[in-house]
PDB file of C-alpha atoms in Angstrom:
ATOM      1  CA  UNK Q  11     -15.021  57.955  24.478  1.00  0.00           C
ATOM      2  CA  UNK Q  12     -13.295  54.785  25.225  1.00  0.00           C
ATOM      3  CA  UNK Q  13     -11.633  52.353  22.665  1.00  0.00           C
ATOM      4  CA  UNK Q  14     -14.289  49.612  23.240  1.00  0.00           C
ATOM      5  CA  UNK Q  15     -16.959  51.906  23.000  1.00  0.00           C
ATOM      6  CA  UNK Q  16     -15.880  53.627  20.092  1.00  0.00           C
ATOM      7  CA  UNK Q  17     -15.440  50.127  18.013  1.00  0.00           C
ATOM      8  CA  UNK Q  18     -18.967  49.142  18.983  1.00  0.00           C
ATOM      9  CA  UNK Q  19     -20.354  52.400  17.614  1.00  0.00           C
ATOM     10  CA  UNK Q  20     -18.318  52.175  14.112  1.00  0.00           C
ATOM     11  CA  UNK Q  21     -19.532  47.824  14.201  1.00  0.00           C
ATOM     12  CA  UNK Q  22     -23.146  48.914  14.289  1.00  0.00           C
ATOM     13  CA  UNK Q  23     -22.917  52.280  12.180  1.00  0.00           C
ATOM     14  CA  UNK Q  24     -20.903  49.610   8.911  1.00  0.00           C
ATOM     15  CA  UNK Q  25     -23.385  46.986   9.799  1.00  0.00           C
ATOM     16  CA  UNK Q  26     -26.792  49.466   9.025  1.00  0.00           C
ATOM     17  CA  UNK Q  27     -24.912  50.379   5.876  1.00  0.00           C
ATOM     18  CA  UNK Q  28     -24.382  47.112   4.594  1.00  0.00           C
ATOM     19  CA  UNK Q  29     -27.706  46.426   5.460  1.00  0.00           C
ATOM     20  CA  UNK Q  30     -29.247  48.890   3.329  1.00  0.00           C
ATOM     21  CA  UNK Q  31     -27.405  48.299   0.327  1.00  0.00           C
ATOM     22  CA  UNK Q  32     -29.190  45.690  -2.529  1.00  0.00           C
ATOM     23  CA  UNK Q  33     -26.612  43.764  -4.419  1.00  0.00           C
ATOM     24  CA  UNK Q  34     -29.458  42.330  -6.796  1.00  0.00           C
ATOM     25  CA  UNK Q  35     -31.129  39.141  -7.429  1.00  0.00           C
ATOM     26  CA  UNK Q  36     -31.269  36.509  -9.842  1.00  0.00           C
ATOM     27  CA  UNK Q  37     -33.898  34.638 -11.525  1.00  0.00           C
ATOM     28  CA  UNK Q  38     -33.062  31.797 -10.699  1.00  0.00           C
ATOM     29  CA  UNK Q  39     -31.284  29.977  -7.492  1.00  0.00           C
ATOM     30  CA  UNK Q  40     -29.041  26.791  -7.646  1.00  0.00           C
ATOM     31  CA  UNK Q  41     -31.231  24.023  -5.484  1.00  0.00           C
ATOM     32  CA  UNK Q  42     -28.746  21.045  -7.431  1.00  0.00           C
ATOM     33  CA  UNK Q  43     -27.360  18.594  -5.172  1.00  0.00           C
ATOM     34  CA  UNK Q  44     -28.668  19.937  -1.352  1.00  0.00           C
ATOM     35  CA  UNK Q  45     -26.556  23.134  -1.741  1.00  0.00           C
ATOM     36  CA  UNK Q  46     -27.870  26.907  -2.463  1.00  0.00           C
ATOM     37  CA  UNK Q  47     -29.945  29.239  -0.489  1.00  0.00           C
ATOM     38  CA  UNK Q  48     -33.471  30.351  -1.984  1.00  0.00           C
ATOM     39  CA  UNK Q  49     -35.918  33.244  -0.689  1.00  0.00           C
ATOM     40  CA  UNK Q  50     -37.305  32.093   2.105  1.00  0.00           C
ATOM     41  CA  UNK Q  51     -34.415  30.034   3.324  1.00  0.00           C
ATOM     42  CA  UNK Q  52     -34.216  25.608   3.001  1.00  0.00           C
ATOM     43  CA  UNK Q  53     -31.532  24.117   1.966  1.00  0.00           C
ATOM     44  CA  UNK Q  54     -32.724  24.638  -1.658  1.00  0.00           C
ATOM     45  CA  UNK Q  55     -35.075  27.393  -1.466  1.00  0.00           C
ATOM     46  CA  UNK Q  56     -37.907  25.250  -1.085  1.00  0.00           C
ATOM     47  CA  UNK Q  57     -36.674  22.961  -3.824  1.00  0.00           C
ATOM     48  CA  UNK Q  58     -35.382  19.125  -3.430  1.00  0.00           C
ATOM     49  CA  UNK Q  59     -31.382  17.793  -4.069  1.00  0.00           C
ATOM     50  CA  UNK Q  60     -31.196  18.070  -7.108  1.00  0.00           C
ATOM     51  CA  UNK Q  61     -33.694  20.316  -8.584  1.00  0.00           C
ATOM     52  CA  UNK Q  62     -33.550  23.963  -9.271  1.00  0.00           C
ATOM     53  CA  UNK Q  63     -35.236  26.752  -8.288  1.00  0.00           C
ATOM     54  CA  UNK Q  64     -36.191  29.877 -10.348  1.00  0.00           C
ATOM     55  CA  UNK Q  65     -37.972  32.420  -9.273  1.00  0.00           C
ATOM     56  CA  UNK Q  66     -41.279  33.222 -11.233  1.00  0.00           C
ATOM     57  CA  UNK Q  67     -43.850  36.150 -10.976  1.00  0.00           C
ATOM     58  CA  UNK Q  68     -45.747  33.929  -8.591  1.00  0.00           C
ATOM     59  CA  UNK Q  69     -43.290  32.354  -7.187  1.00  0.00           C
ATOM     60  CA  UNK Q  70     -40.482  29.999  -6.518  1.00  0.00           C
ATOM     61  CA  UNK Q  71     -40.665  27.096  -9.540  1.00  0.00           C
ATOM     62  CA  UNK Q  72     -38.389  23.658  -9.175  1.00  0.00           C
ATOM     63  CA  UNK Q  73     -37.002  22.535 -12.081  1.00  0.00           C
ATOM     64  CA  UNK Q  74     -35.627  19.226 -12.888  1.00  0.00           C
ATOM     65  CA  UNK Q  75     -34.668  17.319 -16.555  1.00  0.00           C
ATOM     66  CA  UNK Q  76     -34.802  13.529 -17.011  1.00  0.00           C
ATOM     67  CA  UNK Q  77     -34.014  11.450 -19.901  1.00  0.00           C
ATOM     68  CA  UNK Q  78     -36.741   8.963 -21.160  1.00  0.00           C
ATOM     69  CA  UNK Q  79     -38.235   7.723 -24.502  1.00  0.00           C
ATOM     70  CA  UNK Q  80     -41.853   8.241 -23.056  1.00  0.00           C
ATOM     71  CA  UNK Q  81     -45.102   9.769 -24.842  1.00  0.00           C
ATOM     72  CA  UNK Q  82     -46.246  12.918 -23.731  1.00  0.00           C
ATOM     73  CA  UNK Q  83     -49.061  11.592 -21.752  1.00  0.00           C
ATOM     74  CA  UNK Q  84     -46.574   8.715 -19.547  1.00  0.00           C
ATOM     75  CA  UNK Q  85     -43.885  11.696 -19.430  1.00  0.00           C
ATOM     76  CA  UNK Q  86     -46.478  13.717 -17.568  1.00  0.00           C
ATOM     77  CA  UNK Q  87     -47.540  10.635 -15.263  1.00  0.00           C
ATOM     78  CA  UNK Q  88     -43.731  10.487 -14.517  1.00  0.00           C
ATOM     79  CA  UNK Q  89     -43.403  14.168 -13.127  1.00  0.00           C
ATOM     80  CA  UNK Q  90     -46.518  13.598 -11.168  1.00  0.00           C
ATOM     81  CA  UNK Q  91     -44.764  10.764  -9.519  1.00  0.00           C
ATOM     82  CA  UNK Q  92     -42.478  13.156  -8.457  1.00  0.00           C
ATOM     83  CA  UNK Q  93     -44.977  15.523  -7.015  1.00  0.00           C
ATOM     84  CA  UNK Q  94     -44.944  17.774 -10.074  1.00  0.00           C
ATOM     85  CA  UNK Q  95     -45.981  17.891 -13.503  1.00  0.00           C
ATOM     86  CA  UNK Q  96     -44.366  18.666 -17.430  1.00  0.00           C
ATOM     87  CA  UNK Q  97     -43.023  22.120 -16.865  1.00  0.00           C
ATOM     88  CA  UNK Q  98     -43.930  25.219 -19.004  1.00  0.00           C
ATOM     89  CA  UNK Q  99     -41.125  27.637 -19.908  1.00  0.00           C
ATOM     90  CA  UNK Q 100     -41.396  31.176 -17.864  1.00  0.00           C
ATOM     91  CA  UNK Q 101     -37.957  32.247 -20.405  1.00  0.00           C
ATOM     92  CA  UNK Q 102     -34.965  31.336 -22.428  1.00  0.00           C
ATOM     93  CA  UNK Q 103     -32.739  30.829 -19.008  1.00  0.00           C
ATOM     94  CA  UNK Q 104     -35.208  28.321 -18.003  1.00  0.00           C
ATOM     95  CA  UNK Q 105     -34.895  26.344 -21.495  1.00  0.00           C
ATOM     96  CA  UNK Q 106     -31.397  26.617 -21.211  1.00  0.00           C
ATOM     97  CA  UNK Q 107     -30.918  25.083 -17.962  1.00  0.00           C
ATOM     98  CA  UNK Q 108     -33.216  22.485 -18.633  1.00  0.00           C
ATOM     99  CA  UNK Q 109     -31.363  20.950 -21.948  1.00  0.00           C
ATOM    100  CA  UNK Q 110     -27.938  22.016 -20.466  1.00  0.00           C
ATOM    101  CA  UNK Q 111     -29.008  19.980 -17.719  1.00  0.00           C
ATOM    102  CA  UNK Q 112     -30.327  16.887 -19.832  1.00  0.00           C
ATOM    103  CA  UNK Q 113     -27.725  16.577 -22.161  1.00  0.00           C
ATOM    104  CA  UNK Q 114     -25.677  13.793 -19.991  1.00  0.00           C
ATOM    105  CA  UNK Q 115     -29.079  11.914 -19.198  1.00  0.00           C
ATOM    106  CA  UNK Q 116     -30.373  11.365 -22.912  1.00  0.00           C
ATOM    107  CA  UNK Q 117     -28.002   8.555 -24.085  1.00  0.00           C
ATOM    108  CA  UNK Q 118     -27.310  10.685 -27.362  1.00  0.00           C
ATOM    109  CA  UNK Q 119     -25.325  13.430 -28.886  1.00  0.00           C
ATOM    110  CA  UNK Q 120     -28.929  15.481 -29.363  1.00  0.00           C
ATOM    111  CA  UNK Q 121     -32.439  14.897 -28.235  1.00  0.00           C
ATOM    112  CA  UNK Q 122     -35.830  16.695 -27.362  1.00  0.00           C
ATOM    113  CA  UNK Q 123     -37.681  17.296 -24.139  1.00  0.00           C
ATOM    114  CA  UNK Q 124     -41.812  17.013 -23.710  1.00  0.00           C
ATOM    115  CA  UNK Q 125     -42.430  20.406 -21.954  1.00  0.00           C
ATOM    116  CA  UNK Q 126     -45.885  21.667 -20.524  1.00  0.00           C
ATOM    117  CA  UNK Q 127     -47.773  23.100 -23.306  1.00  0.00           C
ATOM    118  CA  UNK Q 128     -50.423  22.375 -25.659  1.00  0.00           C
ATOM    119  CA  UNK Q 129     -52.526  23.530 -28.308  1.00  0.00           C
ATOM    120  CA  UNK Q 130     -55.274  25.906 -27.644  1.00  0.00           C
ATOM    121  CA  UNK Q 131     -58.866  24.927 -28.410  1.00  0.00           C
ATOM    122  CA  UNK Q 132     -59.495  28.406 -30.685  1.00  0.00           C
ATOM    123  CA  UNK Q 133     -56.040  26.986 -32.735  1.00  0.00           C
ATOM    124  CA  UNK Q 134     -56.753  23.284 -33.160  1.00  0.00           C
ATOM    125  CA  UNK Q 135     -56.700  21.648 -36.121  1.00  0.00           C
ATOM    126  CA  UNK Q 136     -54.944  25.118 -37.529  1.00  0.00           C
ATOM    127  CA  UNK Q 137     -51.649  25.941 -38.848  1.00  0.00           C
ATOM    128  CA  UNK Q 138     -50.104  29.341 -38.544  1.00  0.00           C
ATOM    129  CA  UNK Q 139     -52.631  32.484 -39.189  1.00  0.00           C
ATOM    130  CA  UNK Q 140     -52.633  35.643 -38.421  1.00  0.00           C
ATOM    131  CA  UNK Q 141     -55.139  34.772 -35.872  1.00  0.00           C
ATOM    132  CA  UNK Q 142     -53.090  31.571 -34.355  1.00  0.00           C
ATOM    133  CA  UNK Q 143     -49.610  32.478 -34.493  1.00  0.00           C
ATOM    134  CA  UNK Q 144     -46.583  31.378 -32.172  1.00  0.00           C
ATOM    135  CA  UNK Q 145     -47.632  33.459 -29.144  1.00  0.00           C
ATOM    136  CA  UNK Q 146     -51.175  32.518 -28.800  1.00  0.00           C
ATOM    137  CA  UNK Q 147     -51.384  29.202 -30.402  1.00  0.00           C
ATOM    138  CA  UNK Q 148     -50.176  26.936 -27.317  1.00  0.00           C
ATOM    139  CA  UNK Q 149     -51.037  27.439 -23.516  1.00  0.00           C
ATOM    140  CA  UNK Q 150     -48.306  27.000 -20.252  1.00  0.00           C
ATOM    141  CA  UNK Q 151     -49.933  23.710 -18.475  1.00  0.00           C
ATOM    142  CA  UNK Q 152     -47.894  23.849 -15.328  1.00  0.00           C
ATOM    143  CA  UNK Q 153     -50.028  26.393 -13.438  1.00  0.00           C
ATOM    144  CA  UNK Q 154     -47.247  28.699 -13.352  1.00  0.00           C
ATOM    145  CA  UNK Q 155     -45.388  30.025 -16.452  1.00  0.00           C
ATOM    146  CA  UNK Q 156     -47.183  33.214 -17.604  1.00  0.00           C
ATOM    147  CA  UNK Q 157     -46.930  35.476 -20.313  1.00  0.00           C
ATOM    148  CA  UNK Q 158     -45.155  34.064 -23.883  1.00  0.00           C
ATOM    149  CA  UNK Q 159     -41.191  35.267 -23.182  1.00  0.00           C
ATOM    150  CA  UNK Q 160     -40.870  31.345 -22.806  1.00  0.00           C
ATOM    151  CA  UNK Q 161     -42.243  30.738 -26.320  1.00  0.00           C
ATOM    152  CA  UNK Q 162     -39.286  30.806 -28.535  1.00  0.00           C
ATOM    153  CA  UNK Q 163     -40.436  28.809 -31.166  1.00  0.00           C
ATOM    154  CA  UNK Q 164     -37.729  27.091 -34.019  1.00  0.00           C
ATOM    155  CA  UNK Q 165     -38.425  28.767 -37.391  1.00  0.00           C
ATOM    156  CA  UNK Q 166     -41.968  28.497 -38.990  1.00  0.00           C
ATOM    157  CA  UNK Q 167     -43.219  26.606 -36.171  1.00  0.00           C
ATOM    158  CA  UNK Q 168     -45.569  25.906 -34.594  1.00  0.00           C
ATOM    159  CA  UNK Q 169     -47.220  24.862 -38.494  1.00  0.00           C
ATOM    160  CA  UNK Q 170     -49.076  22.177 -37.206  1.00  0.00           C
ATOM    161  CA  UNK Q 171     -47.985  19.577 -40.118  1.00  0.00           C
ATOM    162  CA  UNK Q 172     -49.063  16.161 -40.805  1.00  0.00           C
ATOM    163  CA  UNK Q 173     -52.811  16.171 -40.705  1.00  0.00           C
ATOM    164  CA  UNK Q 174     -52.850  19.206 -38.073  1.00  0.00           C
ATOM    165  CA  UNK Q 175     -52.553  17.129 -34.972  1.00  0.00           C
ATOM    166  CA  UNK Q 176     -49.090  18.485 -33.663  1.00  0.00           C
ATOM    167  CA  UNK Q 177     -51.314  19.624 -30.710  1.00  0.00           C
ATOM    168  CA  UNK Q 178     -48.141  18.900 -27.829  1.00  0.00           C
ATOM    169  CA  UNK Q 179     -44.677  21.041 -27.902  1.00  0.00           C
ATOM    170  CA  UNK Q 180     -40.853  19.551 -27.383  1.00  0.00           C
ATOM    171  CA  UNK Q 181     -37.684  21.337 -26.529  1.00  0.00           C
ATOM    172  CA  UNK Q 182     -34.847  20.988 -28.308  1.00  0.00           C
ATOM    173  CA  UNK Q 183     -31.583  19.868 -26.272  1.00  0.00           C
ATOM    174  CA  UNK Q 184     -28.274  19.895 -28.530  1.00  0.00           C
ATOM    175  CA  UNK Q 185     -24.601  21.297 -27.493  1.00  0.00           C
ATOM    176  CA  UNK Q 186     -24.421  22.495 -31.185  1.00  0.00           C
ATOM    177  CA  UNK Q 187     -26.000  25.644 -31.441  1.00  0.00           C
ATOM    178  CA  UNK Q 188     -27.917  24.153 -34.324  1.00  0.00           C
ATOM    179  CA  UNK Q 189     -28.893  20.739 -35.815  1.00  0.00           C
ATOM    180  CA  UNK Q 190     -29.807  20.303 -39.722  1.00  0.00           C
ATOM    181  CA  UNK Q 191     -32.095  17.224 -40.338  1.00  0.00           C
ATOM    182  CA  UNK Q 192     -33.517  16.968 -43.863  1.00  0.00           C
ATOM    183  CA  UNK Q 193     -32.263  20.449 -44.549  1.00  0.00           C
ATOM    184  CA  UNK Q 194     -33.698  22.301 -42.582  1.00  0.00           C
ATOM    185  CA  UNK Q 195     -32.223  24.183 -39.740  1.00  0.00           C
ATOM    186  CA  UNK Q 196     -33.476  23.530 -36.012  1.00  0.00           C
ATOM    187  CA  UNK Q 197     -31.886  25.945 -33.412  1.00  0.00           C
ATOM    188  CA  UNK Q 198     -30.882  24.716 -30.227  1.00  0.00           C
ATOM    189  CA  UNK Q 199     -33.130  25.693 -26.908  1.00  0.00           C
ATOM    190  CA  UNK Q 200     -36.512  26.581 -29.423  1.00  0.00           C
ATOM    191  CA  UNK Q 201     -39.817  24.635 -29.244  1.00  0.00           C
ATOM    192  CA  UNK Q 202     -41.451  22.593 -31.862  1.00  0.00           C
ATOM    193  CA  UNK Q 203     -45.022  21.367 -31.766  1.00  0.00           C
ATOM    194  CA  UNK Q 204     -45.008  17.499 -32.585  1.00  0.00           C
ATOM    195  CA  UNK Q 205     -48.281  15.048 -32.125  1.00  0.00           C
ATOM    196  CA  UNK Q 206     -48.547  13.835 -28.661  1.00  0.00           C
ATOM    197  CA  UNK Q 207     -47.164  10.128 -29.591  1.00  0.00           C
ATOM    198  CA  UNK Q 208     -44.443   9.314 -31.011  1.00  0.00           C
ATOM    199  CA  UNK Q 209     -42.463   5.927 -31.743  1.00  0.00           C
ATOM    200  CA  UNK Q 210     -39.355   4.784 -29.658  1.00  0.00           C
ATOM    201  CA  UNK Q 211     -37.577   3.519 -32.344  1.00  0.00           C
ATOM    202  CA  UNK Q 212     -37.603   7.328 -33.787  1.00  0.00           C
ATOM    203  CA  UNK Q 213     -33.755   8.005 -34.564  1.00  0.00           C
ATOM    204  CA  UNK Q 214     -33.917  11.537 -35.394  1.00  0.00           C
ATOM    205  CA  UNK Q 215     -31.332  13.273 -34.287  1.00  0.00           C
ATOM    206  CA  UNK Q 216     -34.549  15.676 -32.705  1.00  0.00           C
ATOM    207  CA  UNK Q 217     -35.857  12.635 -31.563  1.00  0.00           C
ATOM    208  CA  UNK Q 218     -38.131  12.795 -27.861  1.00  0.00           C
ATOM    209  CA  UNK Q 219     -35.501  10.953 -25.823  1.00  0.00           C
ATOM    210  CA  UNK Q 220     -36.672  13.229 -22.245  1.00  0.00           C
ATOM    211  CA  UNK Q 221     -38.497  15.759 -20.403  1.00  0.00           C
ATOM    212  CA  UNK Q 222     -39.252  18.300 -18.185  1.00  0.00           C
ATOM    213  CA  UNK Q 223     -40.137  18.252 -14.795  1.00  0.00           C
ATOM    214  CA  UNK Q 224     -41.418  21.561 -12.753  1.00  0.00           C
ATOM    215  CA  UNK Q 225     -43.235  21.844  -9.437  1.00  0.00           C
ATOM    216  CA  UNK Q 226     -44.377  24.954  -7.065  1.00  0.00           C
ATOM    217  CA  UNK Q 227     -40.823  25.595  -4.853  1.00  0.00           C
ATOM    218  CA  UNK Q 228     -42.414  24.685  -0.713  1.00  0.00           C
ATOM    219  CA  UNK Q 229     -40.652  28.200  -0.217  1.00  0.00           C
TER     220      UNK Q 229
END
């Protein structure tokens, strides 16, 4: 066999190996400023500059955080105007990235993010029972988050204080891995439920200053 021949067999016999070998996946694909590759190929997996996509059990999910003092309901008219709406959580990497990501756009050392949920019908008005508890109490709104890994509640919540109308959920975005407000401790990257309102002039240090954006990846 000739020398040219003999490299073209060994080229195509490496390339079938390499082929065949997985090297795993991740959950989640950097879309963040036109750059990263995403299942089914775009620039950003189906995702625009800037947001991120993560791949959930029904699909590619975009991602995005933006800072805001906004109520719950104008928050969510704000993500439709970008084509998407308040984003549930599918996990804890997905809560992560979205208050690692809105830390530099909340004009503060701390702050919370309006996220997709809210209270189930069977659970309003109710605090924490054995029949409404943290895993059943609140439903995803985005239309894609399943299941309740993404729940990861702060501790004792959701109780559904101050007249049981705490019927909308915020995210809590701090580089500390805990804040203490009024003595009691609030872990970074868990929920809260909170009424749907709240006032701008709130200076909490787990004050609403942003929120979460999420729409289906075009990928």
């Amino acid at each position: 066999m000739g020398r040219v021949s003999l490299v073209l067999v060994i080229s195509i016999v490496f390339g079938v190996v390499v082929e065949s070998i997985d090297f795993g996946s991740s959950s989640s694909e950097s879309c963040e400023g036109g750059h990263g590759g995403g299942n089914g190929g775009g620039a950003n997996g189906g995702c625009p500059a800037g947001w991120r996509r993560f791949n959930r059990p029904n699909g590619g999910w975009c991602l995005k955080s933006f800072g805001g003092v906004l109520n719950q309901a104008a928050a969510e008219t704000q993500c439709r105007s970008y084509g998407g709406t308040l984003s549930g959580l599918q996990n804890l990497e997905e809560a992560r990235y979205a208050t690692r990501t809105a830390l530099p756009l909340l004009g503060r050392a701390s702050g919370s993010l309006w996220v997709g949920a809210k209270r189930t019908p069977a659970c309003t008005g109710q605090v924490i029972t054995a029949s409404c508890t943290g895993l059943n109490s609140f439903r995803w709104t985005d239309g894609s988050a399943q299941g309740t890994a993404g729940f990861v509640w702060s501790t004792k919540q959701p109780d559904n204080a101050h007249d049981k109308k705490q019927d909308c959920a915020i995210l809590l975005a701090t580089s500390q891995s805990s804040l203490t407000v009024k003595n009691v401790v609030w872990a970074a990257n868990t929920l809260d439920d909170v009424g749907c309102v709240t006032s701008a002039a709130d200076t909490n240090p787990r004050a609403v200053a942003g929120y979460l954006c999420g729409k289906a990846a075009r990928r």
